[in-house]
Tab-separated table of C-alpha atoms in Angstrom:
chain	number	residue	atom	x	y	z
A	1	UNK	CA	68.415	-6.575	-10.060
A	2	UNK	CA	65.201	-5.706	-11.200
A	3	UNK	CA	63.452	-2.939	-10.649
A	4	UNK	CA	60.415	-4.960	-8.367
A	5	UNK	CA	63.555	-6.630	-6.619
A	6	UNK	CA	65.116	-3.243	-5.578
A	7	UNK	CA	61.854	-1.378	-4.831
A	8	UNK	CA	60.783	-4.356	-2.520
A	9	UNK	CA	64.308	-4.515	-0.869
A	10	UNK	CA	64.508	-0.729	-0.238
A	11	UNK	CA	60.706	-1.150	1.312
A	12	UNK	CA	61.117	-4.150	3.301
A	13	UNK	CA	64.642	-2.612	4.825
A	14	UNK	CA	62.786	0.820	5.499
A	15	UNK	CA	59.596	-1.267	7.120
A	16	UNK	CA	61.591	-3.144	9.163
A	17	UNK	CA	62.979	-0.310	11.053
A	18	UNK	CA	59.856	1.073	11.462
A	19	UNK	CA	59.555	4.076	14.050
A	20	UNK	CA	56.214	2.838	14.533
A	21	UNK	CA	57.361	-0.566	16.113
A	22	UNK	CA	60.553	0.611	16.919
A	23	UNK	CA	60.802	3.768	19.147
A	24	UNK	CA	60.482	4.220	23.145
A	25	UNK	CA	57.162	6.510	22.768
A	26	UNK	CA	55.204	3.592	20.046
A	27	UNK	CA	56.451	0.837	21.819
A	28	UNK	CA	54.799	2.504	25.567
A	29	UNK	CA	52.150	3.240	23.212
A	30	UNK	CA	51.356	-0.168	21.773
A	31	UNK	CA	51.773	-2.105	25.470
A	32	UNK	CA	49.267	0.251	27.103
A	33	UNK	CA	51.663	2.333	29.227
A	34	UNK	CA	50.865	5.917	28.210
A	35	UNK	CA	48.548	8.136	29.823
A	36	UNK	CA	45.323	8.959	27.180
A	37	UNK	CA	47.000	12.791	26.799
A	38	UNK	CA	50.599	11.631	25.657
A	39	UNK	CA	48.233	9.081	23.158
A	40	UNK	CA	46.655	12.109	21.949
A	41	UNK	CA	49.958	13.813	21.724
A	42	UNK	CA	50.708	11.487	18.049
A	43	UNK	CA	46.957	11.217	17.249
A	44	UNK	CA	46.745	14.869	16.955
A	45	UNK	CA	49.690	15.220	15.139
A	46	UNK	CA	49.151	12.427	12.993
A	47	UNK	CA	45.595	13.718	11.529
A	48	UNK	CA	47.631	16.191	10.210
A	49	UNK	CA	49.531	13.824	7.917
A	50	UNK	CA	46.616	12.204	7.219
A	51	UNK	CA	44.922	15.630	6.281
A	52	UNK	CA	47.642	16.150	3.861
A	53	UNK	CA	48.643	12.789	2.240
A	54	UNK	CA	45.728	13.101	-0.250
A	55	UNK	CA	47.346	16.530	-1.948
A	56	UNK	CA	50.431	15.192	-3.029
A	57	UNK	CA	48.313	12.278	-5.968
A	58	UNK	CA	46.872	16.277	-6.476
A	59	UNK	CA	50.052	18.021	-7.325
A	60	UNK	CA	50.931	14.733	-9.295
A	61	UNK	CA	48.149	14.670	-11.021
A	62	UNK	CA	48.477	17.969	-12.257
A	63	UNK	CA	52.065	17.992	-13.447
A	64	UNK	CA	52.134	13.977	-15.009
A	65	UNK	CA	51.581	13.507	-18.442
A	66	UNK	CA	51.096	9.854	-18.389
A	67	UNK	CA	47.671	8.969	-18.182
A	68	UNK	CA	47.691	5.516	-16.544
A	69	UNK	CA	49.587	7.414	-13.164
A	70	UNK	CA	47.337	9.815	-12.675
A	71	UNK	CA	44.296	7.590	-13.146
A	72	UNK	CA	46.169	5.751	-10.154
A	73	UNK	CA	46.504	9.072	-8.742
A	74	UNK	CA	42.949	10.019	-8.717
A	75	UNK	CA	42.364	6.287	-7.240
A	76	UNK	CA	43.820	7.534	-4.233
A	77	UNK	CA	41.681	10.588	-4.161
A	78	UNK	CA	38.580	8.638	-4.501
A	79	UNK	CA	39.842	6.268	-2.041
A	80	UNK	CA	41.557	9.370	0.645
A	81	UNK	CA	38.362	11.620	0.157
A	82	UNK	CA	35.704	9.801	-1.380
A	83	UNK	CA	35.704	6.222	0.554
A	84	UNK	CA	36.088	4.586	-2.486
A	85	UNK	CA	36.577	0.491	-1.660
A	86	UNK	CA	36.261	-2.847	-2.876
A	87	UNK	CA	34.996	-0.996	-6.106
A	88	UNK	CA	32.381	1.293	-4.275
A	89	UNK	CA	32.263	5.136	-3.954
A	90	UNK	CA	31.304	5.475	-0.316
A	91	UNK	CA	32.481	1.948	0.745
A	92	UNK	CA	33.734	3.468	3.911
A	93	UNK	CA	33.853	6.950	4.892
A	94	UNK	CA	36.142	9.223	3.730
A	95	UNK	CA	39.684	9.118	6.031
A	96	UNK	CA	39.424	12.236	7.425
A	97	UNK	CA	35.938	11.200	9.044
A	98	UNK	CA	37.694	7.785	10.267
A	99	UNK	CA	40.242	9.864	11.455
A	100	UNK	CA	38.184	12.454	13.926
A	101	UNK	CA	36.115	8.959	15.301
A	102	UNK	CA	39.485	8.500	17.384
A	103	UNK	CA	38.731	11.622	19.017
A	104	UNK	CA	35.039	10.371	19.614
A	105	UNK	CA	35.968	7.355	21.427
A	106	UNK	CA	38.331	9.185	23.446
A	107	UNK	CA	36.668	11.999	24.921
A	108	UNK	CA	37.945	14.832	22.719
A	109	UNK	CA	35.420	17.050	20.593
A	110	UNK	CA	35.600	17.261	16.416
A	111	UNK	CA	36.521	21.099	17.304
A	112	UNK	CA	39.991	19.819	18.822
A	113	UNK	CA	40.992	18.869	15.046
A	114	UNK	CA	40.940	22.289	14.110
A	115	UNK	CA	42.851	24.019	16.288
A	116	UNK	CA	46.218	21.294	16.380
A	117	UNK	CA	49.456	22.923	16.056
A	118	UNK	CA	52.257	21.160	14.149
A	119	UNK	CA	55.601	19.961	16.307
A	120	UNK	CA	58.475	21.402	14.363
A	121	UNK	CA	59.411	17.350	12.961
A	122	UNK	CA	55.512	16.755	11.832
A	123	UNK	CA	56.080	20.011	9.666
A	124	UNK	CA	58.893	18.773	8.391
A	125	UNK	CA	56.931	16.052	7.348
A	126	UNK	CA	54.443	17.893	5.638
A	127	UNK	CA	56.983	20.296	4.248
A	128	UNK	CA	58.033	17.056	2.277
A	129	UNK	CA	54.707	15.926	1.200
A	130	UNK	CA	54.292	19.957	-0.328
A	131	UNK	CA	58.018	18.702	-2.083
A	132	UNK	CA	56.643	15.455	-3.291
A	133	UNK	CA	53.669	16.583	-4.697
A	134	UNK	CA	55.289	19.783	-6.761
A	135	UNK	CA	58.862	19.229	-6.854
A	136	UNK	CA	60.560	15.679	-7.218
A	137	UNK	CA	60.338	13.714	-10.019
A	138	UNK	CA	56.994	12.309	-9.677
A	139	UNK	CA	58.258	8.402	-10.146
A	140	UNK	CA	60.170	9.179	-7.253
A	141	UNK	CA	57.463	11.085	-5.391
A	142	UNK	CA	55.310	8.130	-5.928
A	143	UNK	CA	57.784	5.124	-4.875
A	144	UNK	CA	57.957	7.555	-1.487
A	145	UNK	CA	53.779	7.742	-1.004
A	146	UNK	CA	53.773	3.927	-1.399
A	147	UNK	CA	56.693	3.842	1.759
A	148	UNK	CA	54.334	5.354	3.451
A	149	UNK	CA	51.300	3.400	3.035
A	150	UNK	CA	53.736	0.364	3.937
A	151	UNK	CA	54.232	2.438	7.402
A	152	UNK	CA	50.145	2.212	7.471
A	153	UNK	CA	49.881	-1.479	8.034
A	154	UNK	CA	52.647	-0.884	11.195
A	155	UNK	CA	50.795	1.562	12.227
A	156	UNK	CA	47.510	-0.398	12.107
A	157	UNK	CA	49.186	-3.213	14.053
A	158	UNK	CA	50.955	-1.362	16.608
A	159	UNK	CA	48.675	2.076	17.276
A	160	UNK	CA	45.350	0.482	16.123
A	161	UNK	CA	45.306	-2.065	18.200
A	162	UNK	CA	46.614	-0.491	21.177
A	163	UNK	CA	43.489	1.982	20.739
A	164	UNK	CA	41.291	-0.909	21.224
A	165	UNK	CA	42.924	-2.951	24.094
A	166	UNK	CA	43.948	0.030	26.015
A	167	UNK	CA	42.473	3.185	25.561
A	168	UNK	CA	39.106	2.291	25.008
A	169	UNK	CA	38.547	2.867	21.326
A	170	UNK	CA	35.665	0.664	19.887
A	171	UNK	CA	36.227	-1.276	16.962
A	172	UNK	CA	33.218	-0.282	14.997
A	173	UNK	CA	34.180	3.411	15.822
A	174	UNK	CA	37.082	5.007	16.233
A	175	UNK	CA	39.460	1.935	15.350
A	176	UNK	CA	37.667	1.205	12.411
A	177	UNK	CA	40.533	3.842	10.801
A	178	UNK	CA	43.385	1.658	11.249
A	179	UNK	CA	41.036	-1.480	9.916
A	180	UNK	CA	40.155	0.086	7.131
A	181	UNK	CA	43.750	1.713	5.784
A	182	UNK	CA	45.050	-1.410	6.407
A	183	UNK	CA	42.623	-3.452	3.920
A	184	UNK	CA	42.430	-0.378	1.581
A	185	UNK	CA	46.469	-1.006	1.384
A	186	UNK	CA	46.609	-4.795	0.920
A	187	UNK	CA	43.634	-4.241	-2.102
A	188	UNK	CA	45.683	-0.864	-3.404
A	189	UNK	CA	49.560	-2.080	-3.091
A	190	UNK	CA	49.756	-4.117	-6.394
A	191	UNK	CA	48.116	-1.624	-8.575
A	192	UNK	CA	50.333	1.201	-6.969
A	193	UNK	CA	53.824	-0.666	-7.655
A	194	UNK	CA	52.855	-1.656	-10.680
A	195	UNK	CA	51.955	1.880	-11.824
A	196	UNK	CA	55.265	3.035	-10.493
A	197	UNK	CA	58.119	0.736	-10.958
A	198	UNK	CA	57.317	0.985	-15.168
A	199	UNK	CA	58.445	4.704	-14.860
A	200	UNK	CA	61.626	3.781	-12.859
A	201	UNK	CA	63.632	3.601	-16.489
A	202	UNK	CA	67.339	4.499	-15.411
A	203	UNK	CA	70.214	4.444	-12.587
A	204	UNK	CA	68.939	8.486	-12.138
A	205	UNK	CA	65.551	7.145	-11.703
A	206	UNK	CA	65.968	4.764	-9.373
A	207	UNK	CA	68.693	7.150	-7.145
A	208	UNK	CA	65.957	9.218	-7.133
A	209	UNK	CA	62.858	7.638	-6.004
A	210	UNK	CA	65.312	5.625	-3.293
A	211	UNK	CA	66.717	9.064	-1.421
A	212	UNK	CA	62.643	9.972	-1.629
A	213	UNK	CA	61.951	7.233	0.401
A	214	UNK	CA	65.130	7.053	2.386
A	215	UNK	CA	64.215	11.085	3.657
A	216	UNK	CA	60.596	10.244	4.190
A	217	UNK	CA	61.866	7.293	6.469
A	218	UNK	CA	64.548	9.756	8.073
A	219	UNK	CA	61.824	12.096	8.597
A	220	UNK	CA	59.244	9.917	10.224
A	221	UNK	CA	61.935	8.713	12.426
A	222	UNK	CA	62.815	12.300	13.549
A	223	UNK	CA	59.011	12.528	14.347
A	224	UNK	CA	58.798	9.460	16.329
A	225	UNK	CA	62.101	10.329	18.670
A	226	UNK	CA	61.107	13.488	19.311
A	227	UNK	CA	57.974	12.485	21.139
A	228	UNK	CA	59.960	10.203	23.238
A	229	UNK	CA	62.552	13.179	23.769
A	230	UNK	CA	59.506	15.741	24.409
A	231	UNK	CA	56.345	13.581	25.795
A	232	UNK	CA	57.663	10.895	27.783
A	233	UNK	CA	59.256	11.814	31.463
């Protein structure tokens, strides 16, 4: 098996159990069944991923010595923090922006993103992405960040367009997040896998980057059913 063959197997099998399609709480979410507080309830929480995500290509960058990785690496940060698209600094807004529009269209003030308090399972999460970024082997780290963009495009199909047929979220505004992380992803995925899967050079590489993924998907899972356990009567 090659190494594209496995890293595309692992994906697809991690993507198609999605927590994002698959649990109670998402699916209420996606048919239009929640009330616009248990929404918030993941939005909040999820800016704080998204608030995060950018500093693990950081900590990469800082500890790789291969220079065509962290290039990729600070092609995230351009594209996280910078808006960096289709070749333009500034082609959208930076994510965290598109993020706090979400809030706009929903009634809830730019203020409310500073004050958000991490459920137990989202800092588990972001305990990970602190792990990623300084501790596992950074091919592995990197096959795990590239999961997770994969989890973006379910997202973008299941919460982004729930935001717009449900909850009131305009296109041009606050849904224009999920819109745009989706097309960043389908013009970034190539480039990413291809930077990664030339590093995956043993069985021990490949172990490695695989239970990565495997406990970011456990993880995100663990997020997902506890806001049906917690948020949903």
């Amino acid at each position: 098996m090659t190494n594209e063959e496995w890293f595309d197997g692992v994906t697809a099998e991690l993507v198609k159990q999605s927590p994002f399609r698959h649990s109670e709480y998402f699916q209420r979410f996606a048919a239009g069944k929640l009330a616009k507080e248990q929404a918030w309830i993941h939005l909040a929480q999820h800016y704080l991923l998204i608030a995060w995500f950018p500093r693990i290509f950081s900590g990469i960058h800082s500890r790789c010595e291969d220079l065509e990785v962290r290039k990729d690496c600070a092609r995230h940060l351009l594209v996280e923090d910078l808006g960096y698209f289709e070749g333009t600094v500034g082609g959208t807004p930076d994510h965290d922006e598109l993020y706090r529009r979400i809030g706009d269209d929903l009634g809830y003030p730019r203020r409310a993103y500073d004050t958000i308090t991490p459920i137990p399972e989202m800092a588990a999460i972001i305990d990970y992405f602190k792990t990623m970024a300084y501790e596992l082997p950074w091919s592995a780290s990197l096959c795990a960040t590239a999961l997770i963009e994969a989890e973006v495009v379910e997202i973008s199909q299941t919460v982004g367009k729930a935001l717009v047929q449900h909850y009131g979220v305009r296109p041009e505004w606050g849904a224009m997040n999920y819109y745009v992380h989706e097309m960043v992803e389908k013009e970034e995925a190539g480039e990413t896998k291809d930077a990664i899967l030339k590093h995956i050079r043993t069985a021990e590489d490949r172990a490695a980057a695989e239970a990565a993924m495997r406990e970011m998907h456990r993880r995100l899972e663990r997020y997902a059913e506890a806001l049906t356990r917690k948020h949903l009567g």
